[in-house]
Amino acid sequence: MRDLLRANPREAFAILVLAVLVTIYLATHPAGPTTYVTTIWANQSLILALAAIAQFFAVIVRGIDLSVGAVMALTNCVASYVVVGSSLDMAFGIIAVLFVGAGCGLLNGLLVVYGRIQPIVVTLATASLFVGVALLLRPTPGGQIDYDLADAMTLDLFGIPTAMIITAAIIALIWVPLRRTGLGLGLYAVGSSEQAAFQSGMPVTKIRLASFTLGGLFAGLAGLYFSFVTTTGDAGIGPNFTLNSIAAVVLGGVALRGGVGTLTGAIAGAFILKTIGALMFFSGLPPLAQPFVEGLILATAIAIGSADVLRVKNRLEVFGR
C-alpha cells in the first residue's frame, strides 16, 4: 500500500479528498445516507466519470478533446432511437451506439495523426459536426429508452448502486489489465515524449489512433448512460460535460502536459466535482450563486493544469539554453 501511494500520489490525494467530501455529503444530506441518496449521487457521478475517462485518453497522449460532450450528445440521441424493443434489438442498439462513439473518436484520431492538426483544433471542429448531426436526429428532446433496462442500469443491487458496480468493473476489468499491456505502456510513453517513443520502436501512430478511439468509445458510453438516467435523447447536453471532463481529469491528478495520471484518478476527479455540486445544493447557497461557484471551481482546476504545463515548458526552455 505504501509503494502504491508513493507511485501514485496525485491519485491517492484525489481519492482522499473524495472520501472526505462524500462523508460530509452523506452526513449533511437531509435524508441521510440511504440507498436512494447514494444511488442518485452515483448515477450523476458516473455520467461525468465516463466523460472524464474519454478525456483522459486524449490528455494522456498530450492532447485534449473538445468533442467529448458533442459525442455524448450524438450517442444519446442515437440511443433514444435504437435502445428499445426486444432484448436482441436493444443489444444491437447498444452496440450501434458504442460503434458511433468509437467512430467519432477514430475520426478525431485520423485527423490528428494524418492531418497533422492540433487535437484542440480538430476536436473543436468535429464537435460542431457531431452536434449538428445530433440536432438533425433530435431537434427537440424526445425519444425513449427501454424503462426496464434503464432501471436495471440506474437503480441498485442488494443496496449497492449499480453505477458503483459499473465503476468498479471498469477499473478492474478494463483499466488494470490495460495498463499492463503494450498499449497501456505506449500511452504513457507517447504522452511523456512522442519522439523518444518513436525512437524506441513504438507504433506511435497506432497508439494515438487507439487513444482517440478509446476516448470516443467512453464518450459514447457516457452518452448511453445519460440515456439510461434520463430515458430520452437531448442534443443540447454537450457543452457542460466537455468543460467538466477537463476539470475532472485535472482534479484527479492527470497532467495536461501528458504522460502523467491514471484513469482511476480521472474517475475520482469526476466524483469530486459532482459531490461538490451536491454539497452546494444542500448548503443553503443561493441558487443564483451556485453556477458562479461551480464556474470558479472549474476555472481554478483548469488553471492549475495549465500552470503545470507552462511550468514544464519553461523548465525545458531553460535546459535548452
mmCIF file of C-alpha atoms in Angstrom:
data_model
loop_
_atom_site.group_PDB
_atom_site.id
_atom_site.type_symbol
_atom_site.label_atom_id
_atom_site.label_comp_id
_atom_site.label_asym_id
_atom_site.label_seq_id
_atom_site.Cartn_x
_atom_site.Cartn_y
_atom_site.Cartn_z
ATOM 1 C CA MET A 1 0.000 0.000 0.000
ATOM 2 C CA ARG A 2 2.865 2.361 0.859
ATOM 3 C CA ASP A 3 4.509 1.691 -2.525
ATOM 4 C CA LEU A 4 1.181 2.257 -4.276
ATOM 5 C CA LEU A 5 0.696 5.608 -2.576
ATOM 6 C CA ARG A 6 4.269 6.616 -3.339
ATOM 7 C CA ALA A 7 3.893 5.680 -7.013
ATOM 8 C CA ASN A 8 0.556 7.492 -7.447
ATOM 9 C CA PRO A 9 0.490 10.456 -5.032
ATOM 10 C CA ARG A 10 -1.854 12.540 -7.197
ATOM 11 C CA GLU A 11 -4.389 9.739 -7.470
ATOM 12 C CA ALA A 12 -4.127 8.956 -3.761
ATOM 13 C CA PHE A 13 -4.718 12.587 -2.823
ATOM 14 C CA ALA A 14 -7.777 12.778 -5.115
ATOM 15 C CA ILE A 15 -9.261 9.638 -3.560
ATOM 16 C CA LEU A 16 -8.627 11.020 -0.069
ATOM 17 C CA VAL A 17 -10.374 14.297 -0.945
ATOM 18 C CA LEU A 18 -13.267 12.349 -2.439
ATOM 19 C CA ALA A 19 -13.646 10.227 0.702
ATOM 20 C CA VAL A 20 -13.804 13.346 2.884
ATOM 21 C CA LEU A 21 -16.327 15.083 0.612
ATOM 22 C CA VAL A 22 -18.582 12.027 0.363
ATOM 23 C CA THR A 23 -18.540 11.619 4.137
ATOM 24 C CA ILE A 24 -19.576 15.247 4.594
ATOM 25 C CA TYR A 25 -22.242 14.949 1.894
ATOM 26 C CA LEU A 26 -23.863 11.851 3.375
ATOM 27 C CA ALA A 27 -23.654 13.268 6.898
ATOM 28 C CA THR A 28 -25.343 16.545 5.936
ATOM 29 C CA HIS A 29 -27.944 15.242 3.491
ATOM 30 C CA PRO A 30 -31.467 15.801 4.883
ATOM 31 C CA ALA A 31 -32.471 12.201 4.080
ATOM 32 C CA GLY A 32 -29.280 10.679 5.451
ATOM 33 C CA PRO A 33 -27.067 8.016 3.843
ATOM 34 C CA THR A 34 -29.891 5.997 2.301
ATOM 35 C CA THR A 35 -29.650 3.766 -0.753
ATOM 36 C CA TYR A 36 -31.790 6.233 -2.705
ATOM 37 C CA VAL A 37 -29.444 9.138 -1.909
ATOM 38 C CA THR A 38 -26.286 7.222 -2.781
ATOM 39 C CA THR A 39 -27.851 5.862 -5.982
ATOM 40 C CA ILE A 40 -28.798 9.311 -7.302
ATOM 41 C CA TRP A 41 -25.329 10.620 -6.431
ATOM 42 C CA ALA A 42 -23.608 7.635 -8.048
ATOM 43 C CA ASN A 43 -25.657 7.874 -11.255
ATOM 44 C CA GLN A 44 -24.839 11.530 -11.805
ATOM 45 C CA SER A 45 -21.191 10.965 -10.912
ATOM 46 C CA LEU A 46 -20.797 8.006 -13.266
ATOM 47 C CA ILE A 47 -22.005 10.022 -16.261
ATOM 48 C CA LEU A 48 -19.264 12.580 -15.678
ATOM 49 C CA ALA A 49 -16.757 9.841 -14.782
ATOM 50 C CA LEU A 50 -17.258 8.196 -18.191
ATOM 51 C CA ALA A 51 -16.790 11.582 -19.871
ATOM 52 C CA ALA A 52 -13.627 12.117 -17.788
ATOM 53 C CA ILE A 53 -12.301 8.725 -18.904
ATOM 54 C CA ALA A 54 -12.858 9.804 -22.508
ATOM 55 C CA GLN A 55 -10.905 12.996 -21.817
ATOM 56 C CA PHE A 56 -8.203 11.016 -20.022
ATOM 57 C CA PHE A 57 -7.335 9.021 -23.137
ATOM 58 C CA ALA A 58 -6.791 12.243 -25.076
ATOM 59 C CA VAL A 59 -4.870 14.052 -22.339
ATOM 60 C CA ILE A 60 -2.571 11.131 -21.504
ATOM 61 C CA VAL A 61 -1.063 11.333 -25.025
ATOM 62 C CA ARG A 62 -0.628 15.097 -24.718
ATOM 63 C CA GLY A 63 -3.860 16.095 -26.427
ATOM 64 C CA ILE A 64 -7.218 17.478 -25.455
ATOM 65 C CA ASP A 65 -10.674 16.538 -26.694
ATOM 66 C CA LEU A 66 -13.230 19.308 -27.009
ATOM 67 C CA SER A 67 -15.700 16.931 -28.672
ATOM 68 C CA VAL A 68 -16.401 14.748 -25.621
ATOM 69 C CA GLY A 69 -19.708 16.464 -24.851
ATOM 70 C CA ALA A 70 -20.683 16.510 -28.534
ATOM 71 C CA VAL A 71 -20.087 12.754 -28.868
ATOM 72 C CA MET A 72 -22.182 12.270 -25.733
ATOM 73 C CA ALA A 73 -24.994 14.303 -27.273
ATOM 74 C CA LEU A 74 -24.843 12.367 -30.552
ATOM 75 C CA THR A 75 -24.787 8.939 -28.927
ATOM 76 C CA ASN A 76 -27.526 9.973 -26.508
ATOM 77 C CA CYS A 77 -29.731 10.934 -29.451
ATOM 78 C CA VAL A 78 -28.895 7.725 -31.322
ATOM 79 C CA ALA A 79 -29.713 5.683 -28.214
ATOM 80 C CA SER A 80 -33.130 7.333 -27.974
ATOM 81 C CA TYR A 81 -33.967 5.673 -31.296
ATOM 82 C CA VAL A 82 -32.343 2.254 -31.071
ATOM 83 C CA VAL A 83 -32.277 1.115 -27.405
ATOM 84 C CA VAL A 84 -35.870 -0.082 -27.449
ATOM 85 C CA GLY A 85 -37.758 -3.194 -28.465
ATOM 86 C CA SER A 86 -36.839 -6.806 -27.758
ATOM 87 C CA SER A 87 -33.727 -7.859 -25.868
ATOM 88 C CA LEU A 88 -31.954 -8.601 -29.147
ATOM 89 C CA ASP A 89 -32.974 -5.243 -30.586
ATOM 90 C CA MET A 90 -31.619 -3.445 -27.536
ATOM 91 C CA ALA A 91 -28.364 -5.419 -27.646
ATOM 92 C CA PHE A 92 -27.794 -4.421 -31.265
ATOM 93 C CA GLY A 93 -28.859 -0.883 -30.386
ATOM 94 C CA ILE A 94 -26.260 -0.604 -27.624
ATOM 95 C CA ILE A 95 -23.580 -1.965 -29.978
ATOM 96 C CA ALA A 96 -24.618 0.621 -32.569
ATOM 97 C CA VAL A 97 -24.367 3.449 -30.018
ATOM 98 C CA LEU A 98 -20.883 2.365 -28.939
ATOM 99 C CA PHE A 99 -19.847 1.965 -32.580
ATOM 100 C CA VAL A 100 -20.916 5.551 -33.247
ATOM 101 C CA GLY A 101 -18.911 6.777 -30.259
ATOM 102 C CA ALA A 102 -15.784 4.844 -31.245
ATOM 103 C CA GLY A 103 -16.198 6.014 -34.862
ATOM 104 C CA CYS A 104 -16.271 9.644 -33.741
ATOM 105 C CA GLY A 105 -13.090 9.092 -31.746
ATOM 106 C CA LEU A 106 -11.412 7.352 -34.661
ATOM 107 C CA LEU A 107 -12.300 10.282 -36.937
ATOM 108 C CA ASN A 108 -10.660 12.639 -34.458
ATOM 109 C CA GLY A 109 -7.587 10.424 -34.335
ATOM 110 C CA LEU A 110 -7.272 10.189 -38.108
ATOM 111 C CA LEU A 111 -7.457 13.964 -38.485
ATOM 112 C CA VAL A 112 -4.915 14.500 -35.715
ATOM 113 C CA VAL A 113 -2.436 11.834 -36.861
ATOM 114 C CA TYR A 114 -2.645 12.029 -40.651
ATOM 115 C CA GLY A 115 -3.871 15.602 -40.953
ATOM 116 C CA ARG A 116 -1.119 16.737 -38.543
ATOM 117 C CA ILE A 117 -3.523 19.194 -36.919
ATOM 118 C CA GLN A 118 -3.512 20.056 -33.228
ATOM 119 C CA PRO A 119 -6.083 17.979 -31.271
ATOM 120 C CA ILE A 120 -7.727 21.080 -29.808
ATOM 121 C CA VAL A 121 -8.420 22.404 -33.321
ATOM 122 C CA VAL A 122 -9.613 19.063 -34.698
ATOM 123 C CA THR A 123 -11.958 18.295 -31.845
ATOM 124 C CA LEU A 124 -13.364 21.831 -31.800
ATOM 125 C CA ALA A 125 -14.315 21.383 -35.462
ATOM 126 C CA THR A 126 -15.671 17.849 -35.141
ATOM 127 C CA ALA A 127 -17.677 18.852 -32.063
ATOM 128 C CA SER A 128 -19.729 21.184 -34.265
ATOM 129 C CA LEU A 129 -20.198 18.365 -36.770
ATOM 130 C CA PHE A 130 -21.346 15.862 -34.145
ATOM 131 C CA VAL A 131 -23.750 18.329 -32.520
ATOM 132 C CA GLY A 132 -25.160 19.165 -35.947
ATOM 133 C CA VAL A 133 -25.945 15.510 -36.592
ATOM 134 C CA ALA A 134 -27.438 15.187 -33.103
ATOM 135 C CA LEU A 135 -29.718 18.160 -33.794
ATOM 136 C CA LEU A 136 -30.837 16.570 -37.051
ATOM 137 C CA LEU A 137 -31.793 13.455 -35.101
ATOM 138 C CA ARG A 138 -33.394 15.303 -32.181
ATOM 139 C CA PRO A 139 -34.253 18.961 -32.909
ATOM 140 C CA THR A 140 -36.050 18.900 -29.564
ATOM 141 C CA PRO A 141 -35.574 16.496 -26.635
ATOM 142 C CA GLY A 142 -37.538 13.301 -27.111
ATOM 143 C CA GLY A 143 -37.414 9.606 -27.870
ATOM 144 C CA GLN A 144 -37.467 6.752 -25.422
ATOM 145 C CA ILE A 145 -35.184 4.221 -23.761
ATOM 146 C CA ASP A 146 -36.479 0.863 -22.559
ATOM 147 C CA TYR A 147 -37.570 1.538 -18.985
ATOM 148 C CA ASP A 148 -36.743 -1.915 -17.630
ATOM 149 C CA LEU A 149 -33.201 -1.734 -18.958
ATOM 150 C CA ALA A 150 -32.817 1.828 -17.677
ATOM 151 C CA ASP A 151 -33.975 0.764 -14.208
ATOM 152 C CA ALA A 152 -31.559 -2.180 -14.187
ATOM 153 C CA MET A 153 -28.647 0.122 -15.020
ATOM 154 C CA THR A 154 -29.505 3.003 -12.697
ATOM 155 C CA LEU A 155 -31.014 1.514 -9.522
ATOM 156 C CA ASP A 156 -29.231 -0.743 -7.039
ATOM 157 C CA LEU A 157 -28.255 -4.357 -6.498
ATOM 158 C CA PHE A 158 -28.612 -5.570 -2.912
ATOM 159 C CA GLY A 159 -28.358 -1.990 -1.687
ATOM 160 C CA ILE A 160 -25.273 -1.158 -3.768
ATOM 161 C CA PRO A 161 -25.857 1.419 -6.534
ATOM 162 C CA THR A 162 -25.450 -0.208 -9.947
ATOM 163 C CA ALA A 163 -23.377 2.798 -11.007
ATOM 164 C CA MET A 164 -20.769 1.949 -8.344
ATOM 165 C CA ILE A 165 -20.649 -1.659 -9.571
ATOM 166 C CA ILE A 166 -20.103 -0.415 -13.128
ATOM 167 C CA THR A 167 -17.339 1.922 -11.925
ATOM 168 C CA ALA A 168 -15.570 -0.907 -10.101
ATOM 169 C CA ALA A 169 -15.934 -3.147 -13.160
ATOM 170 C CA ILE A 170 -14.353 -0.520 -15.433
ATOM 171 C CA ILE A 171 -11.339 -0.234 -13.128
ATOM 172 C CA ALA A 172 -10.930 -3.959 -12.522
ATOM 173 C CA LEU A 173 -11.762 -5.352 -15.971
ATOM 174 C CA ILE A 174 -10.536 -2.582 -18.267
ATOM 175 C CA TRP A 175 -8.009 -0.269 -16.633
ATOM 176 C CA VAL A 176 -5.991 -2.728 -14.527
ATOM 177 C CA PRO A 177 -5.354 -5.125 -17.459
ATOM 178 C CA LEU A 178 -4.884 -2.288 -19.987
ATOM 179 C CA ARG A 179 -2.113 -0.509 -18.113
ATOM 180 C CA ARG A 180 -0.084 -3.730 -18.154
ATOM 181 C CA THR A 181 -0.348 -4.154 -21.938
ATOM 182 C CA GLY A 182 1.823 -2.689 -24.654
ATOM 183 C CA LEU A 183 -0.910 -0.213 -25.484
ATOM 184 C CA GLY A 184 -1.189 0.957 -21.892
ATOM 185 C CA LEU A 185 2.558 1.460 -21.590
ATOM 186 C CA GLY A 186 2.595 3.089 -25.019
ATOM 187 C CA LEU A 187 0.022 5.684 -23.987
ATOM 188 C CA TYR A 188 2.312 6.899 -21.213
ATOM 189 C CA ALA A 189 5.395 6.723 -23.409
ATOM 190 C CA VAL A 190 3.814 8.799 -26.182
ATOM 191 C CA GLY A 191 2.482 11.289 -23.657
ATOM 192 C CA SER A 192 5.854 11.647 -21.966
ATOM 193 C CA SER A 193 7.863 12.012 -25.182
ATOM 194 C CA GLU A 194 6.496 11.123 -28.591
ATOM 195 C CA GLN A 195 9.939 11.370 -30.176
ATOM 196 C CA ALA A 196 11.514 9.057 -27.611
ATOM 197 C CA ALA A 197 8.650 6.580 -28.023
ATOM 198 C CA PHE A 198 9.158 6.591 -31.803
ATOM 199 C CA GLN A 199 12.908 6.085 -31.470
ATOM 200 C CA SER A 200 12.220 3.165 -29.121
ATOM 201 C CA GLY A 201 10.299 1.435 -31.886
ATOM 202 C CA MET A 202 6.803 2.015 -30.554
ATOM 203 C CA PRO A 203 3.978 2.328 -33.131
ATOM 204 C CA VAL A 204 3.207 5.935 -32.208
ATOM 205 C CA THR A 205 0.614 6.379 -34.944
ATOM 206 C CA LYS A 206 -1.379 3.328 -33.867
ATOM 207 C CA ILE A 207 -1.155 4.308 -30.201
ATOM 208 C CA ARG A 208 -2.504 7.807 -30.850
ATOM 209 C CA LEU A 209 -5.289 6.424 -33.030
ATOM 210 C CA ALA A 210 -6.169 3.906 -30.312
ATOM 211 C CA SER A 211 -6.195 6.602 -27.627
ATOM 212 C CA PHE A 212 -8.669 8.801 -29.504
ATOM 213 C CA THR A 213 -10.799 5.802 -30.458
ATOM 214 C CA LEU A 214 -10.970 4.712 -26.819
ATOM 215 C CA GLY A 215 -11.872 8.275 -25.898
ATOM 216 C CA GLY A 216 -14.746 8.216 -28.378
ATOM 217 C CA LEU A 217 -15.871 4.829 -27.074
ATOM 218 C CA PHE A 218 -16.068 6.063 -23.487
ATOM 219 C CA ALA A 219 -17.769 9.304 -24.568
ATOM 220 C CA GLY A 220 -20.303 7.030 -26.260
ATOM 221 C CA LEU A 221 -20.681 5.076 -23.027
ATOM 222 C CA ALA A 222 -21.259 8.368 -21.199
ATOM 223 C CA GLY A 223 -23.965 9.317 -23.684
ATOM 224 C CA LEU A 224 -25.519 5.867 -23.354
ATOM 225 C CA TYR A 225 -25.559 6.011 -19.568
ATOM 226 C CA PHE A 226 -27.019 9.507 -19.712
ATOM 227 C CA SER A 227 -29.785 7.923 -21.785
ATOM 228 C CA PHE A 228 -30.408 5.322 -19.080
ATOM 229 C CA VAL A 229 -30.689 8.045 -16.438
ATOM 230 C CA THR A 230 -32.978 10.372 -18.419
ATOM 231 C CA THR A 231 -34.660 7.770 -20.715
ATOM 232 C CA THR A 232 -34.701 10.349 -23.513
ATOM 233 C CA GLY A 233 -32.472 11.998 -26.110
ATOM 234 C CA ASP A 234 -31.239 15.591 -25.986
ATOM 235 C CA ALA A 235 -28.798 17.205 -28.422
ATOM 236 C CA GLY A 236 -28.029 20.062 -26.039
ATOM 237 C CA ILE A 237 -26.252 18.190 -23.252
ATOM 238 C CA GLY A 238 -22.698 18.571 -24.560
ATOM 239 C CA PRO A 239 -21.023 21.844 -23.505
ATOM 240 C CA ASN A 240 -21.108 21.360 -19.737
ATOM 241 C CA PHE A 241 -19.714 17.841 -19.952
ATOM 242 C CA THR A 242 -16.792 18.902 -22.123
ATOM 243 C CA LEU A 243 -15.597 21.528 -19.659
ATOM 244 C CA ASN A 244 -16.323 19.352 -16.633
ATOM 245 C CA SER A 245 -14.411 16.416 -18.135
ATOM 246 C CA ILE A 246 -11.282 18.565 -18.440
ATOM 247 C CA ALA A 247 -11.622 19.842 -14.879
ATOM 248 C CA ALA A 248 -12.246 16.304 -13.617
ATOM 249 C CA VAL A 249 -9.043 14.865 -15.061
ATOM 250 C CA VAL A 250 -7.038 17.758 -13.598
ATOM 251 C CA LEU A 251 -8.640 17.306 -10.161
ATOM 252 C CA GLY A 252 -7.868 13.592 -10.449
ATOM 253 C CA GLY A 253 -4.156 14.255 -10.871
ATOM 254 C CA VAL A 254 -3.882 13.813 -14.642
ATOM 255 C CA ALA A 255 -1.346 16.291 -16.039
ATOM 256 C CA LEU A 256 -2.452 18.262 -19.101
ATOM 257 C CA ARG A 257 1.130 18.008 -20.386
ATOM 258 C CA GLY A 258 0.539 14.283 -20.917
ATOM 259 C CA GLY A 259 2.137 11.096 -19.649
ATOM 260 C CA VAL A 260 1.108 11.518 -16.002
ATOM 261 C CA GLY A 261 -2.029 10.332 -14.214
ATOM 262 C CA THR A 262 -4.357 7.354 -14.084
ATOM 263 C CA LEU A 263 -7.842 6.503 -15.189
ATOM 264 C CA THR A 264 -8.767 5.887 -11.548
ATOM 265 C CA GLY A 265 -7.693 9.425 -10.730
ATOM 266 C CA ALA A 266 -9.867 10.801 -13.553
ATOM 267 C CA ILE A 267 -12.844 8.909 -12.133
ATOM 268 C CA ALA A 268 -12.118 10.258 -8.652
ATOM 269 C CA GLY A 269 -11.926 13.799 -10.066
ATOM 270 C CA ALA A 270 -15.344 13.401 -11.680
ATOM 271 C CA PHE A 271 -16.874 12.125 -8.445
ATOM 272 C CA ILE A 272 -15.258 15.053 -6.580
ATOM 273 C CA LEU A 273 -16.855 17.585 -8.923
ATOM 274 C CA LYS A 274 -20.295 16.032 -8.629
ATOM 275 C CA THR A 275 -20.015 15.761 -4.850
ATOM 276 C CA ILE A 276 -19.067 19.437 -4.587
ATOM 277 C CA GLY A 277 -22.116 20.314 -6.694
ATOM 278 C CA ALA A 278 -24.350 18.198 -4.468
ATOM 279 C CA LEU A 279 -22.913 19.798 -1.333
ATOM 280 C CA MET A 280 -23.620 23.273 -2.683
ATOM 281 C CA PHE A 281 -27.208 22.290 -3.434
ATOM 282 C CA PHE A 282 -27.836 21.363 0.196
ATOM 283 C CA SER A 283 -25.606 24.042 1.739
ATOM 284 C CA GLY A 284 -28.170 26.836 1.558
ATOM 285 C CA LEU A 285 -26.123 28.695 -1.040
ATOM 286 C CA PRO A 286 -28.458 30.920 -3.123
ATOM 287 C CA PRO A 287 -29.369 29.144 -6.398
ATOM 288 C CA LEU A 288 -28.167 32.103 -8.478
ATOM 289 C CA ALA A 289 -24.740 31.902 -6.811
ATOM 290 C CA GLN A 290 -24.235 28.177 -7.424
ATOM 291 C CA PRO A 291 -23.271 28.478 -11.133
ATOM 292 C CA PHE A 292 -20.727 31.142 -10.184
ATOM 293 C CA VAL A 293 -19.119 28.920 -7.531
ATOM 294 C CA GLU A 294 -19.104 25.903 -9.864
ATOM 295 C CA GLY A 295 -17.535 28.014 -12.597
ATOM 296 C CA LEU A 296 -14.908 29.265 -10.167
ATOM 297 C CA ILE A 297 -14.027 25.695 -9.193
ATOM 298 C CA LEU A 298 -13.790 24.622 -12.841
ATOM 299 C CA ALA A 299 -11.681 27.630 -13.780
ATOM 300 C CA THR A 300 -9.344 27.037 -10.840
ATOM 301 C CA ALA A 301 -8.909 23.359 -11.697
ATOM 302 C CA ILE A 302 -8.121 24.084 -15.343
ATOM 303 C CA ALA A 303 -5.799 26.947 -14.371
ATOM 304 C CA ILE A 304 -3.852 24.567 -12.126
ATOM 305 C CA GLY A 305 -3.470 22.138 -15.002
ATOM 306 C CA SER A 306 -2.414 24.901 -17.397
ATOM 307 C CA ALA A 307 0.117 26.239 -14.897
ATOM 308 C CA ASP A 308 1.628 22.743 -14.718
ATOM 309 C CA VAL A 309 2.027 22.702 -18.499
ATOM 310 C CA LEU A 310 3.635 26.165 -18.548
ATOM 311 C CA ARG A 311 5.988 25.271 -15.696
ATOM 312 C CA VAL A 312 7.277 22.206 -17.563
ATOM 313 C CA LYS A 313 7.561 24.169 -20.815
ATOM 314 C CA ASN A 314 9.576 26.918 -19.153
ATOM 315 C CA ARG A 315 11.823 24.367 -17.472
ATOM 316 C CA LEU A 316 12.547 22.723 -20.834
ATOM 317 C CA GLU A 317 13.329 26.115 -22.355
ATOM 318 C CA VAL A 318 15.860 26.781 -19.602
ATOM 319 C CA PHE A 319 17.508 23.399 -20.131
ATOM 320 C CA GLY A 320 17.535 24.041 -23.890
ATOM 321 C CA ARG A 321 19.668 27.117 -23.346
#
